Amino acid sequence: QPSQGPTFGIKGGAAGGGYSQVIPMEDFNLHLTGDIHAITASNNLLAAALDTRILHEASQTDEALFDRLCPEKDGKRFFSPVMVRRLEKLGITKRDPAELTKEERSQFARLDIDVSTITWNRVTDLNDRALRGVKVNQGPEESRISGQYNAEFLQRTTQFDISVASEIMAVLALATSLGDMRDRLGRMVVGYSKKGAPVTADDLGVSGALAVLMKDAINPNLMQSLEGQPVLVHAGPFANIAHGNSSVVADQVALKLVGKDGYVVTEAGFGADIGFEKFCNIKCRASGLSPDCVVLVCTARALKMHGGGPPVKAGTPIPEVYEREDLDLVTKGCCNVVKHIQNAAAFGVPVVVAVNRRWHDTQAELDIIVQACNDAGAAESVVANHWAEGGYGAKDLGEAVMRVCKEGKADFKYLYEDGMTIKEKIEKVATTVYGADGVDYSEQADVQIRRYESLGYGKLPICVAKTHLSLSSDPTKKGVPTGFRLPVREVRASVGAGFVYPLIGTMSTMPGLSTRPCFYDMDVDPETGGVIG
């Protein structure tokens, strides 16, 4: 499911194009059934619970906190079900609040969060660069409490992320059931106590409420192609700043519907360096499923850019070279698709290359691409023309995929083992998939990695946040860059989703708007209520 950020930004819609689209396109690109809004509300409820708890702990004693968390009702105190999860975490077996000792009450009630370790940000589903840095707790009451209780740390600097970068989006996409989603939501870590203990949504007592907000969002959305074929639309984590794959639940539903002899096509965003790598190393681990075939999509226009063509800038006309024959640029750019074929093959899965035809591509250009892909070890390479011809234009591609699947040559394997260290996993992806010479870590990243490994998070897979515009961390380097090192700026732990999350270079989790975003071309027809643009 697309985010409204790029829909109103530079990308526009994501429903496909020509005669190969998901419909209704307007609903698909906007609110649909509200899944992303549910994620936004859940994420921000957790953020509100976090900041509120820090404020109340700053202004109350342990006894006052405990009395308010477990108020008397009809002369008796009780623990709510989510509180029992915290008791279990603390190793407290008593279930009657009156039986807890003073020390146990203090342990239970005070999370003692170190605000410098908070990793949970608020989100909105728009590109808004002004929210990359904000200061919270600036109201008069919050300012009074901050001064009265010597709690200047309440008025802290934080930021917004785009909603699709929220860990809750990843939880939705990787959960295998409603119960699994509830448990993952509870495990999400928002920060750490002053003693270094992880503070979770369960600890804040809000995880059950998050599950209530998300209970309908776990159901995939059934849509259709222009030709009436069923399409399940569910979840939309970006592949550059998240794990970039549609949901496990949608795959499970689709597999059940098609039966043992059917075919399910599932999407992994961007190239084999990002979406597909994360599909294999993260999603397949979560689902227990593995692919029989990889469909790798490319275009002559994209390969011309990788062959040295001029930059394409949002809001400016496409340079003329991309719409006329240039065999030299196409030939030079084929190195990029060859690298993606090699990346996919590293996971033991056969590759079918789909060369998506555009109206200005020449047969000579397409022949060069097909030959280069076949020489690189693709099982088959097929020119597809579904933009212009719908399903008929993809007939050869579909038959090629069926042939390759029936051959049964897939021997799926992960790129790295669970037992490898976080740095070993990052370096394996960087050197094998991106082609880096090595990895450099900031001091902050080193500290974070040590903390995560001490807490047992080292066994989790990694989800690298890096640009999708290059195999390297530099979006201007096209083709197959060499002689570079991968700079890890920061590392976060998405414990509920089930991965560790290195941020590379200047990668931002809140996109901005260009001078002329797509929203200039959108309006509504007041007579029909239809969308224009």
Short mmCIF file of C-alpha atoms in Angstrom, two decimals:
data_model
loop_
_atom_site.label_atom_id
_atom_site.label_comp_id
_atom_site.label_asym_id
_atom_site.label_seq_id
_atom_site.Cartn_x
_atom_site.Cartn_y
_atom_site.Cartn_z
CA GLN A 1 0.00 0.00 0.00
CA PRO A 2 1.51 3.35 -0.97
CA SER A 3 2.23 6.15 1.48
CA GLN A 4 0.58 9.53 1.01
CA GLY A 5 4.04 11.08 1.39
CA PRO A 6 5.28 10.21 -2.11
CA THR A 7 1.73 10.32 -3.52
CA PHE A 8 1.64 14.06 -2.80
CA GLY A 9 5.42 14.43 -3.22
CA ILE A 10 7.45 13.62 -6.34
CA LYS A 11 6.47 10.03 -7.07
CA GLY A 12 2.73 10.29 -7.42
CA GLY A 13 0.61 7.15 -7.26
CA ALA A 14 1.83 3.57 -7.07
CA ALA A 15 -1.07 1.66 -8.63
CA GLY A 16 0.81 0.76 -11.81
CA GLY A 17 0.23 2.37 -15.20
CA GLY A 18 -1.32 2.01 -18.61
CA TYR A 19 -3.32 -1.22 -18.85
CA SER A 20 -1.52 -2.74 -15.87
CA GLN A 21 -3.12 -1.13 -12.82
CA VAL A 22 -4.79 -1.86 -9.51
CA ILE A 23 -8.22 -0.26 -9.23
CA PRO A 24 -9.85 1.83 -7.88
CA MET A 25 -6.64 3.82 -8.24
CA GLU A 26 -7.73 6.83 -6.14
CA ASP A 27 -8.67 4.70 -3.14
CA PHE A 28 -5.51 2.64 -3.49
CA ASN A 29 -3.29 5.74 -3.37
CA LEU A 30 -5.13 7.57 -0.59
CA HIS A 31 -6.83 6.24 2.54
CA LEU A 32 -7.93 2.81 1.28
CA THR A 33 -9.32 1.10 4.41
CA GLY A 34 -7.32 3.23 6.81
CA ASP A 35 -4.48 0.81 7.65
CA ILE A 36 -1.80 3.52 7.57
CA HIS A 37 -3.99 5.83 9.66
CA ALA A 38 -4.32 3.05 12.23
CA ILE A 39 -0.53 2.71 12.27
CA THR A 40 -0.14 6.47 12.70
CA ALA A 41 -2.62 6.56 15.59
CA SER A 42 -1.02 3.54 17.29
CA ASN A 43 2.49 4.89 16.92
CA ASN A 44 1.54 8.28 18.33
CA LEU A 45 -0.45 6.78 21.20
CA LEU A 46 2.71 4.97 22.24
CA ALA A 47 4.71 8.20 21.94
CA ALA A 48 2.13 10.02 24.07
CA ALA A 49 2.21 7.25 26.69
CA LEU A 50 6.01 7.44 26.79
CA ASP A 51 6.28 11.21 27.30
CA THR A 52 3.39 11.22 29.77
CA ARG A 53 4.99 8.48 31.86
CA ILE A 54 8.29 10.37 32.02
CA LEU A 55 6.44 13.51 33.18
CA HIS A 56 4.45 11.69 35.88
CA GLU A 57 7.52 9.87 37.18
CA ALA A 58 9.35 13.20 37.44
CA SER A 59 6.63 14.71 39.62
CA GLN A 60 5.47 11.78 41.81
CA THR A 61 6.88 9.46 44.45
CA ASP A 62 6.99 5.70 43.90
CA GLU A 63 4.04 5.17 46.26
CA ALA A 64 1.94 7.82 44.51
CA LEU A 65 2.72 6.28 41.13
CA PHE A 66 1.75 2.82 42.32
CA ASP A 67 -1.49 4.05 43.90
CA ARG A 68 -2.51 5.78 40.67
CA LEU A 69 -1.51 2.84 38.44
CA CYS A 70 -3.47 0.42 40.64
CA PRO A 71 -6.35 2.47 42.08
CA GLU A 72 -8.75 1.06 44.64
CA LYS A 73 -12.11 -0.07 43.34
CA ASP A 74 -14.69 -1.27 45.83
CA GLY A 75 -11.94 -1.35 48.46
CA LYS A 76 -9.59 -3.54 46.41
CA ARG A 77 -6.66 -2.93 44.05
CA PHE A 78 -6.03 -5.05 40.95
CA PHE A 79 -3.55 -5.47 38.09
CA SER A 80 -4.86 -5.16 34.53
CA PRO A 81 -3.78 -7.97 32.15
CA VAL A 82 -1.06 -5.86 30.51
CA MET A 83 0.41 -5.15 33.96
CA VAL A 84 0.83 -8.88 34.52
CA ARG A 85 3.26 -8.88 31.57
CA ARG A 86 5.43 -6.35 33.39
CA LEU A 87 5.25 -8.37 36.62
CA GLU A 88 6.41 -11.45 34.72
CA LYS A 89 9.29 -9.48 33.19
CA LEU A 90 10.36 -8.39 36.70
CA GLY A 91 10.07 -11.93 38.04
CA ILE A 92 7.31 -10.96 40.49
CA THR A 93 4.86 -13.85 40.89
CA LYS A 94 2.33 -12.10 43.15
CA ARG A 95 -0.92 -11.05 41.50
CA ASP A 96 -2.52 -9.12 44.37
CA PRO A 97 -1.21 -5.51 44.52
CA ALA A 98 -1.63 -5.51 48.29
CA GLU A 99 0.95 -8.31 48.62
CA LEU A 100 3.82 -6.44 46.93
CA THR A 101 6.61 -5.18 49.14
CA LYS A 102 7.66 -1.53 49.04
CA GLU A 103 10.64 -2.46 46.86
CA GLU A 104 8.45 -4.47 44.48
CA ARG A 105 5.99 -1.59 44.21
CA SER A 106 8.84 0.72 43.30
CA GLN A 107 10.21 -1.74 40.73
CA PHE A 108 6.79 -2.10 39.15
CA ALA A 109 5.79 1.56 39.09
CA ARG A 110 8.99 3.39 38.13
CA LEU A 111 10.39 2.78 34.65
CA ASP A 112 13.15 5.38 35.25
CA ILE A 113 13.63 6.05 31.54
CA ASP A 114 16.88 7.62 30.39
CA VAL A 115 15.60 10.19 27.89
CA SER A 116 18.91 10.18 26.01
CA THR A 117 18.19 6.57 24.93
CA ILE A 118 14.65 7.12 23.58
CA THR A 119 14.33 5.72 20.05
CA TRP A 120 10.56 6.09 19.54
CA ASN A 121 9.48 9.01 17.33
CA ARG A 122 6.08 10.37 16.40
CA VAL A 123 4.94 9.85 12.79
CA THR A 124 2.76 11.35 10.09
CA ASP A 125 1.99 9.96 6.63
CA LEU A 126 3.23 13.01 4.74
CA ASN A 127 6.57 14.36 3.57
CA ASP A 128 7.22 17.18 6.06
CA ARG A 129 10.85 18.23 6.44
CA ALA A 130 9.90 20.78 9.15
CA LEU A 131 9.26 17.86 11.51
CA ARG A 132 12.77 16.40 11.25
CA GLY A 133 13.50 18.22 14.51
CA VAL A 134 10.90 19.26 17.13
CA LYS A 135 10.88 20.05 20.86
CA VAL A 136 8.18 18.51 23.06
CA ASN A 137 6.61 19.42 26.42
CA GLN A 138 6.62 23.16 25.73
CA GLY A 139 3.18 23.91 27.23
CA PRO A 140 2.81 26.02 30.40
CA GLU A 141 1.92 23.05 32.65
CA GLU A 142 4.81 20.97 31.31
CA SER A 143 7.20 23.92 31.70
CA ARG A 144 6.03 24.39 35.31
CA ILE A 145 6.63 20.73 36.15
CA SER A 146 10.02 20.83 34.41
CA GLY A 147 11.14 23.77 36.56
CA GLN A 148 9.45 22.78 39.84
CA TYR A 149 10.87 19.23 39.88
CA ASN A 150 14.27 20.01 38.32
CA ALA A 151 13.25 17.95 35.30
CA GLU A 152 14.60 19.94 32.36
CA PHE A 153 14.98 16.63 30.50
CA LEU A 154 11.18 16.66 29.92
CA GLN A 155 11.57 19.37 27.30
CA ARG A 156 13.55 17.26 24.92
CA THR A 157 14.33 17.46 21.21
CA THR A 158 12.90 14.69 19.08
CA GLN A 159 11.61 14.21 15.52
CA PHE A 160 8.84 12.81 13.37
CA ASP A 161 9.28 9.92 10.95
CA ILE A 162 7.01 9.14 8.02
CA SER A 163 4.33 6.63 9.09
CA VAL A 164 5.54 3.85 6.81
CA ALA A 165 8.89 3.93 8.64
CA SER A 166 7.14 3.18 11.95
CA GLU A 167 8.04 -0.12 13.57
CA ILE A 168 4.30 -0.77 13.81
CA MET A 169 4.15 -0.90 10.00
CA ALA A 170 6.89 -3.54 10.06
CA VAL A 171 5.06 -5.44 12.82
CA LEU A 172 1.89 -5.46 10.69
CA ALA A 173 3.81 -6.71 7.66
CA LEU A 174 5.72 -9.46 9.50
CA ALA A 175 3.05 -10.75 11.91
CA THR A 176 1.60 -14.18 11.11
CA SER A 177 -1.63 -13.78 13.10
CA LEU A 178 -3.53 -11.38 15.37
CA GLY A 179 -1.97 -13.02 18.43
CA ASP A 180 1.52 -12.75 16.95
CA MET A 181 0.92 -9.07 16.17
CA ARG A 182 -0.25 -8.44 19.76
CA ASP A 183 2.91 -10.02 21.17
CA ARG A 184 5.17 -8.12 18.74
CA LEU A 185 3.52 -4.82 19.68
CA GLY A 186 4.21 -5.55 23.33
CA ARG A 187 7.90 -6.30 22.67
CA MET A 188 8.59 -2.99 20.90
CA VAL A 189 11.39 -1.12 22.72
CA VAL A 190 11.01 2.66 23.06
CA GLY A 191 14.13 3.37 25.11
CA TYR A 192 16.16 2.18 28.08
CA SER A 193 16.14 2.74 31.83
CA LYS A 194 19.02 4.44 33.62
CA LYS A 195 20.23 0.96 34.52
CA GLY A 196 20.19 -0.10 30.86
CA ALA A 197 17.02 -2.24 30.91
CA PRO A 198 14.86 -2.05 27.75
CA VAL A 199 11.52 -0.26 28.21
CA THR A 200 8.75 -1.75 26.09
CA ALA A 201 5.17 -0.98 25.10
CA ASP A 202 4.13 -3.68 27.58
CA ASP A 203 6.01 -1.82 30.34
CA LEU A 204 4.10 1.36 29.48
CA GLY A 205 0.81 -0.57 29.67
CA VAL A 206 -0.27 0.57 26.21
CA SER A 207 0.33 -2.51 24.06
CA GLY A 208 -3.22 -3.86 24.41
CA ALA A 209 -4.62 -0.53 23.26
CA LEU A 210 -2.26 -0.58 20.27
CA ALA A 211 -3.62 -4.00 19.32
CA VAL A 212 -7.18 -2.65 19.57
CA LEU A 213 -6.28 0.14 17.15
CA MET A 214 -4.63 -2.38 14.79
CA LYS A 215 -7.12 -5.26 15.01
CA ASP A 216 -8.80 -4.51 11.66
CA ALA A 217 -5.59 -3.41 9.93
CA ILE A 218 -4.24 -6.98 10.05
CA ASN A 219 -6.86 -8.02 7.47
CA PRO A 220 -5.51 -7.73 3.87
CA ASN A 221 -7.41 -5.51 1.43
CA LEU A 222 -8.86 -7.25 -1.62
CA MET A 223 -8.66 -5.20 -4.81
CA GLN A 224 -8.42 -6.07 -8.51
CA SER A 225 -6.51 -5.37 -11.70
CA LEU A 226 -8.11 -3.63 -14.66
CA GLU A 227 -8.82 -7.13 -16.02
CA GLY A 228 -10.53 -8.30 -12.84
CA GLN A 229 -7.73 -10.41 -11.38
CA PRO A 230 -7.59 -10.43 -7.56
CA VAL A 231 -4.89 -8.33 -5.89
CA LEU A 232 -4.24 -8.33 -2.14
CA VAL A 233 -2.96 -4.95 -0.96
CA HIS A 234 -1.54 -5.00 2.54
CA ALA A 235 1.17 -3.06 4.39
CA GLY A 236 3.61 -0.63 2.84
CA PRO A 237 6.98 -0.29 4.56
CA PHE A 238 9.47 1.61 2.39
CA ALA A 239 12.35 -0.58 1.22
CA ASN A 240 14.96 2.15 1.69
CA ILE A 241 14.03 3.10 5.27
CA ALA A 242 12.21 -0.08 6.31
CA HIS A 243 12.03 -3.70 5.09
CA GLY A 244 10.04 -2.98 1.94
CA ASN A 245 7.67 -5.95 1.57
CA SER A 246 3.95 -6.62 1.58
CA SER A 247 2.55 -8.64 4.47
CA VAL A 248 3.09 -12.24 5.50
CA VAL A 249 -0.64 -12.58 6.20
CA ALA A 250 -1.52 -11.55 2.62
CA ASP A 251 0.92 -14.17 1.30
CA GLN A 252 -0.64 -16.81 3.55
CA VAL A 253 -4.15 -15.92 2.35
CA ALA A 254 -3.07 -15.91 -1.31
CA LEU A 255 -1.32 -19.28 -1.03
CA LYS A 256 -4.41 -20.81 0.52
CA LEU A 257 -6.63 -19.40 -2.22
CA VAL A 258 -4.54 -20.56 -5.20
CA GLY A 259 -3.90 -24.06 -3.83
CA LYS A 260 -0.82 -26.22 -4.19
CA ASP A 261 -0.65 -25.89 -7.99
CA GLY A 262 -1.24 -22.12 -8.07
CA TYR A 263 1.10 -19.14 -8.26
CA VAL A 264 1.43 -16.17 -5.91
CA VAL A 265 3.41 -13.08 -6.93
CA THR A 266 4.46 -10.97 -3.93
CA GLU A 267 6.24 -7.63 -4.03
CA ALA A 268 9.64 -6.61 -2.64
CA GLY A 269 10.34 -2.92 -3.17
CA PHE A 270 13.19 -1.42 -5.20
CA GLY A 271 16.12 -3.60 -6.31
CA ALA A 272 17.71 -6.88 -5.27
CA ASP A 273 20.08 -4.87 -3.03
CA ILE A 274 17.25 -3.62 -0.80
CA GLY A 275 13.73 -5.08 -1.02
CA PHE A 276 14.71 -8.56 -2.17
CA GLU A 277 17.63 -8.87 0.27
CA LYS A 278 15.24 -7.97 3.11
CA PHE A 279 12.56 -10.27 1.72
CA CYS A 280 14.97 -13.19 2.02
CA ASN A 281 16.77 -12.33 5.24
CA ILE A 282 13.84 -10.85 7.20
CA LYS A 283 10.45 -11.79 5.73
CA CYS A 284 11.31 -15.41 4.90
CA ARG A 285 12.63 -15.87 8.43
CA ALA A 286 9.36 -14.54 9.85
CA SER A 287 7.04 -16.50 7.54
CA GLY A 288 8.95 -19.74 7.10
CA LEU A 289 8.22 -19.45 3.36
CA SER A 290 10.72 -19.21 0.51
CA PRO A 291 10.42 -18.25 -3.19
CA ASP A 292 10.60 -20.61 -6.16
CA CYS A 293 11.60 -17.84 -8.55
CA VAL A 294 12.67 -14.18 -8.58
CA VAL A 295 11.18 -11.79 -11.14
CA LEU A 296 13.71 -8.99 -11.57
CA VAL A 297 12.28 -5.93 -13.34
CA CYS A 298 14.35 -3.46 -15.38
CA THR A 299 13.88 -0.88 -18.12
CA ALA A 300 16.12 0.41 -20.87
CA ARG A 301 15.66 3.94 -19.51
CA ALA A 302 16.92 3.01 -16.05
CA LEU A 303 19.91 1.18 -17.50
CA LYS A 304 20.79 4.22 -19.61
CA MET A 305 21.10 6.21 -16.39
CA HIS A 306 23.35 3.50 -14.90
CA GLY A 307 25.39 3.64 -18.10
CA GLY A 308 26.27 7.29 -17.57
CA GLY A 309 23.15 9.14 -18.69
CA PRO A 310 22.39 12.61 -17.30
CA PRO A 311 20.70 12.97 -13.90
CA VAL A 312 16.92 13.05 -13.74
CA LYS A 313 15.57 15.73 -11.40
CA ALA A 314 12.04 15.88 -10.02
CA GLY A 315 9.92 18.57 -11.59
CA THR A 316 12.11 18.97 -14.68
CA PRO A 317 11.67 17.40 -18.13
CA ILE A 318 13.23 13.97 -18.73
CA PRO A 319 16.47 14.46 -20.74
CA GLU A 320 15.94 13.62 -24.41
CA VAL A 321 18.56 10.83 -24.39
CA TYR A 322 16.19 8.64 -22.35
CA GLU A 323 13.57 8.71 -25.11
CA ARG A 324 15.72 7.90 -28.12
CA GLU A 325 17.96 4.99 -29.03
CA ASP A 326 21.40 4.96 -27.38
CA LEU A 327 22.94 1.51 -27.57
CA ASP A 328 26.16 2.61 -25.90
CA LEU A 329 24.44 3.83 -22.72
CA VAL A 330 22.27 0.71 -22.56
CA THR A 331 25.29 -1.56 -22.98
CA LYS A 332 27.27 0.24 -20.27
CA GLY A 333 24.29 0.28 -17.91
CA CYS A 334 23.68 -3.47 -18.11
CA CYS A 335 26.34 -3.92 -15.43
CA ASN A 336 23.72 -2.81 -12.90
CA VAL A 337 21.08 -5.41 -13.79
CA VAL A 338 23.84 -8.05 -13.93
CA LYS A 339 24.78 -7.18 -10.32
CA HIS A 340 21.13 -7.56 -9.27
CA ILE A 341 20.99 -10.98 -10.96
CA GLN A 342 24.10 -11.99 -9.02
CA ASN A 343 22.57 -10.71 -5.78
CA ALA A 344 19.40 -12.74 -6.29
CA ALA A 345 21.41 -15.83 -7.23
CA ALA A 346 23.34 -15.50 -3.95
CA PHE A 347 20.15 -16.66 -2.20
CA GLY A 348 19.90 -19.78 -4.35
CA VAL A 349 16.81 -18.70 -6.30
CA PRO A 350 16.58 -18.74 -10.14
CA VAL A 351 15.99 -15.37 -11.78
CA VAL A 352 13.58 -14.41 -14.54
CA VAL A 353 14.30 -10.90 -15.85
CA ALA A 354 11.29 -8.84 -16.95
CA VAL A 355 12.41 -6.09 -19.32
CA ASN A 356 9.49 -3.67 -19.13
CA ARG A 357 9.05 -2.13 -22.57
CA ARG A 358 8.36 1.58 -23.01
CA TRP A 359 7.00 3.09 -26.22
CA HIS A 360 10.35 4.68 -27.17
CA ASP A 361 12.52 1.57 -26.60
CA THR A 362 14.01 0.10 -29.77
CA GLN A 363 14.33 -3.60 -30.46
CA ALA A 364 18.12 -3.26 -30.59
CA GLU A 365 18.17 -1.84 -27.05
CA LEU A 366 15.92 -4.62 -25.74
CA ASP A 367 18.02 -7.28 -27.45
CA ILE A 368 21.17 -5.97 -25.73
CA ILE A 369 19.51 -6.19 -22.30
CA VAL A 370 18.10 -9.68 -22.85
CA GLN A 371 21.47 -10.96 -24.04
CA ALA A 372 23.35 -9.40 -21.11
CA CYS A 373 20.90 -10.92 -18.60
CA ASN A 374 21.11 -14.37 -20.17
CA ASP A 375 24.91 -14.18 -20.22
CA ALA A 376 24.84 -13.24 -16.51
CA GLY A 377 23.01 -16.44 -15.59
CA ALA A 378 19.33 -15.46 -15.64
CA ALA A 379 17.13 -18.53 -16.09
CA GLU A 380 15.10 -16.59 -18.67
CA SER A 381 14.86 -12.96 -19.83
CA VAL A 382 11.62 -11.72 -21.35
CA VAL A 383 10.43 -8.41 -22.79
CA ALA A 384 7.08 -7.51 -21.19
CA ASN A 385 4.61 -5.03 -22.66
CA HIS A 386 1.76 -5.08 -20.14
CA TRP A 387 1.70 -1.27 -19.83
CA ALA A 388 0.40 -1.07 -23.40
CA GLU A 389 -1.29 -4.46 -23.76
CA GLY A 390 -2.42 -5.47 -20.28
CA GLY A 391 -2.27 -9.15 -19.36
CA TYR A 392 -1.65 -10.19 -22.95
CA GLY A 393 1.56 -8.14 -22.94
CA ALA A 394 2.85 -10.12 -19.95
CA LYS A 395 1.84 -13.54 -21.29
CA ASP A 396 5.38 -14.55 -22.26
CA LEU A 397 6.67 -13.38 -18.88
CA GLY A 398 4.05 -15.38 -17.00
CA GLU A 399 4.81 -18.52 -18.98
CA ALA A 400 8.55 -18.08 -18.34
CA VAL A 401 7.92 -17.81 -14.60
CA MET A 402 5.77 -20.95 -14.66
CA ARG A 403 8.45 -22.89 -16.53
CA VAL A 404 11.17 -21.87 -14.08
CA CYS A 405 9.02 -22.67 -11.05
CA LYS A 406 8.13 -26.11 -12.44
CA GLU A 407 11.82 -26.91 -12.97
CA GLY A 408 12.17 -26.77 -9.18
CA LYS A 409 15.77 -25.58 -9.17
CA ALA A 410 15.41 -23.19 -6.23
CA ASP A 411 17.78 -23.99 -3.37
CA PHE A 412 16.96 -21.11 -1.05
CA LYS A 413 19.46 -20.02 1.61
CA TYR A 414 19.92 -17.02 3.87
CA LEU A 415 22.85 -14.70 3.29
CA TYR A 416 23.95 -14.88 6.94
CA GLU A 417 23.33 -17.06 9.98
CA ASP A 418 21.45 -15.96 13.09
CA GLY A 419 24.51 -16.59 15.27
CA MET A 420 26.70 -14.05 13.48
CA THR A 421 27.32 -10.74 15.26
CA ILE A 422 25.50 -7.57 14.21
CA LYS A 423 28.65 -6.21 12.60
CA GLU A 424 29.30 -9.46 10.77
CA LYS A 425 25.78 -9.37 9.33
CA ILE A 426 26.07 -5.73 8.26
CA GLU A 427 29.44 -6.41 6.66
CA LYS A 428 28.14 -9.51 4.87
CA VAL A 429 25.34 -7.50 3.24
CA ALA A 430 27.63 -4.53 2.52
CA THR A 431 30.37 -6.51 0.81
CA THR A 432 28.29 -9.23 -0.90
CA VAL A 433 25.19 -7.29 -1.95
CA TYR A 434 26.35 -3.68 -2.26
CA GLY A 435 29.95 -4.39 -3.31
CA ALA A 436 31.48 -2.26 -0.53
CA ASP A 437 35.10 -2.68 0.52
CA GLY A 438 34.05 -2.58 4.18
CA VAL A 439 31.99 -0.78 6.80
CA ASP A 440 32.77 2.23 9.02
CA TYR A 441 30.85 2.79 12.27
CA SER A 442 30.25 6.04 14.13
CA GLU A 443 30.96 6.11 17.86
CA GLN A 444 27.20 6.23 18.49
CA ALA A 445 26.63 3.14 16.32
CA ASP A 446 29.37 1.24 18.18
CA VAL A 447 27.76 2.03 21.54
CA GLN A 448 24.33 0.99 20.29
CA ILE A 449 25.58 -2.29 18.82
CA ARG A 450 27.28 -3.21 22.09
CA ARG A 451 24.06 -2.50 24.00
CA TYR A 452 21.92 -4.57 21.63
CA GLU A 453 24.25 -7.55 21.72
CA SER A 454 24.40 -7.44 25.53
CA LEU A 455 20.58 -7.61 25.57
CA GLY A 456 20.46 -10.57 23.17
CA TYR A 457 19.34 -8.63 20.10
CA GLY A 458 22.40 -9.73 18.15
CA LYS A 459 20.52 -12.82 16.95
CA LEU A 460 18.07 -10.66 14.98
CA PRO A 461 18.43 -10.08 11.21
CA ILE A 462 19.44 -6.63 10.00
CA CYS A 463 17.40 -4.11 8.00
CA VAL A 464 19.75 -1.59 6.40
CA ALA A 465 18.29 1.88 5.76
CA LYS A 466 20.11 3.28 2.75
CA THR A 467 19.43 5.07 -0.52
CA HIS A 468 17.61 3.12 -3.23
CA LEU A 469 19.24 5.23 -5.95
CA SER A 470 22.61 3.46 -5.84
CA LEU A 471 24.17 0.19 -4.74
CA SER A 472 26.41 2.40 -2.57
CA SER A 473 25.39 4.95 0.07
CA ASP A 474 25.89 7.79 -2.43
CA PRO A 475 22.77 8.27 -4.60
CA THR A 476 24.83 9.89 -7.37
CA LYS A 477 26.96 6.78 -7.96
CA LYS A 478 25.25 4.70 -10.63
CA GLY A 479 26.12 1.45 -12.36
CA VAL A 480 28.13 -0.82 -10.05
CA PRO A 481 30.20 1.45 -7.78
CA THR A 482 33.51 0.16 -6.43
CA GLY A 483 36.12 1.40 -3.99
CA PHE A 484 33.65 2.65 -1.37
CA ARG A 485 32.96 1.91 2.30
CA LEU A 486 29.54 1.86 3.95
CA PRO A 487 29.17 4.51 6.71
CA VAL A 488 26.87 3.40 9.57
CA ARG A 489 25.66 6.53 11.36
CA GLU A 490 23.23 5.04 13.85
CA VAL A 491 21.71 1.65 14.73
CA ARG A 492 18.19 1.15 16.10
CA ALA A 493 16.57 -2.04 17.39
CA SER A 494 13.07 -2.85 16.17
CA VAL A 495 12.62 -5.69 18.62
CA GLY A 496 8.88 -6.13 18.05
CA ALA A 497 9.30 -6.29 14.29
CA GLY A 498 12.30 -8.54 14.81
CA PHE A 499 15.29 -6.80 13.25
CA VAL A 500 18.18 -4.43 13.94
CA TYR A 501 18.08 -1.27 11.86
CA PRO A 502 21.38 0.42 10.77
CA LEU A 503 21.01 3.90 9.25
CA ILE A 504 23.54 4.60 6.51
CA GLY A 505 25.09 8.00 5.82
CA THR A 506 22.60 10.85 5.70
CA MET A 507 19.54 8.63 5.16
CA SER A 508 16.48 10.39 6.60
CA THR A 509 13.34 8.69 7.93
CA MET A 510 11.26 11.79 7.09
CA PRO A 511 11.28 12.75 3.39
CA GLY A 512 10.83 16.36 2.27
CA LEU A 513 8.87 18.00 -0.52
CA SER A 514 10.41 19.38 -3.71
CA THR A 515 9.74 22.87 -5.07
CA ARG A 516 6.91 21.51 -7.20
CA PRO A 517 5.29 18.45 -5.62
CA CYS A 518 2.61 16.34 -7.30
CA PHE A 519 -0.13 17.98 -5.26
CA TYR A 520 -0.14 20.91 -7.73
CA ASP A 521 -1.83 18.58 -10.24
CA MET A 522 -4.54 17.21 -7.95
CA ASP A 523 -8.08 18.45 -7.42
CA VAL A 524 -11.65 17.28 -7.12
CA ASP A 525 -14.51 17.75 -9.57
CA PRO A 526 -17.26 19.43 -7.48
CA GLU A 527 -19.97 18.16 -9.84
CA THR A 528 -19.07 14.46 -9.76
CA GLY A 529 -16.86 14.21 -6.67
CA GLY A 530 -14.25 12.50 -8.81
CA VAL A 531 -10.51 13.00 -8.41
CA ILE A 532 -8.68 15.03 -11.07
CA GLY A 533 -4.99 14.32 -11.67
#
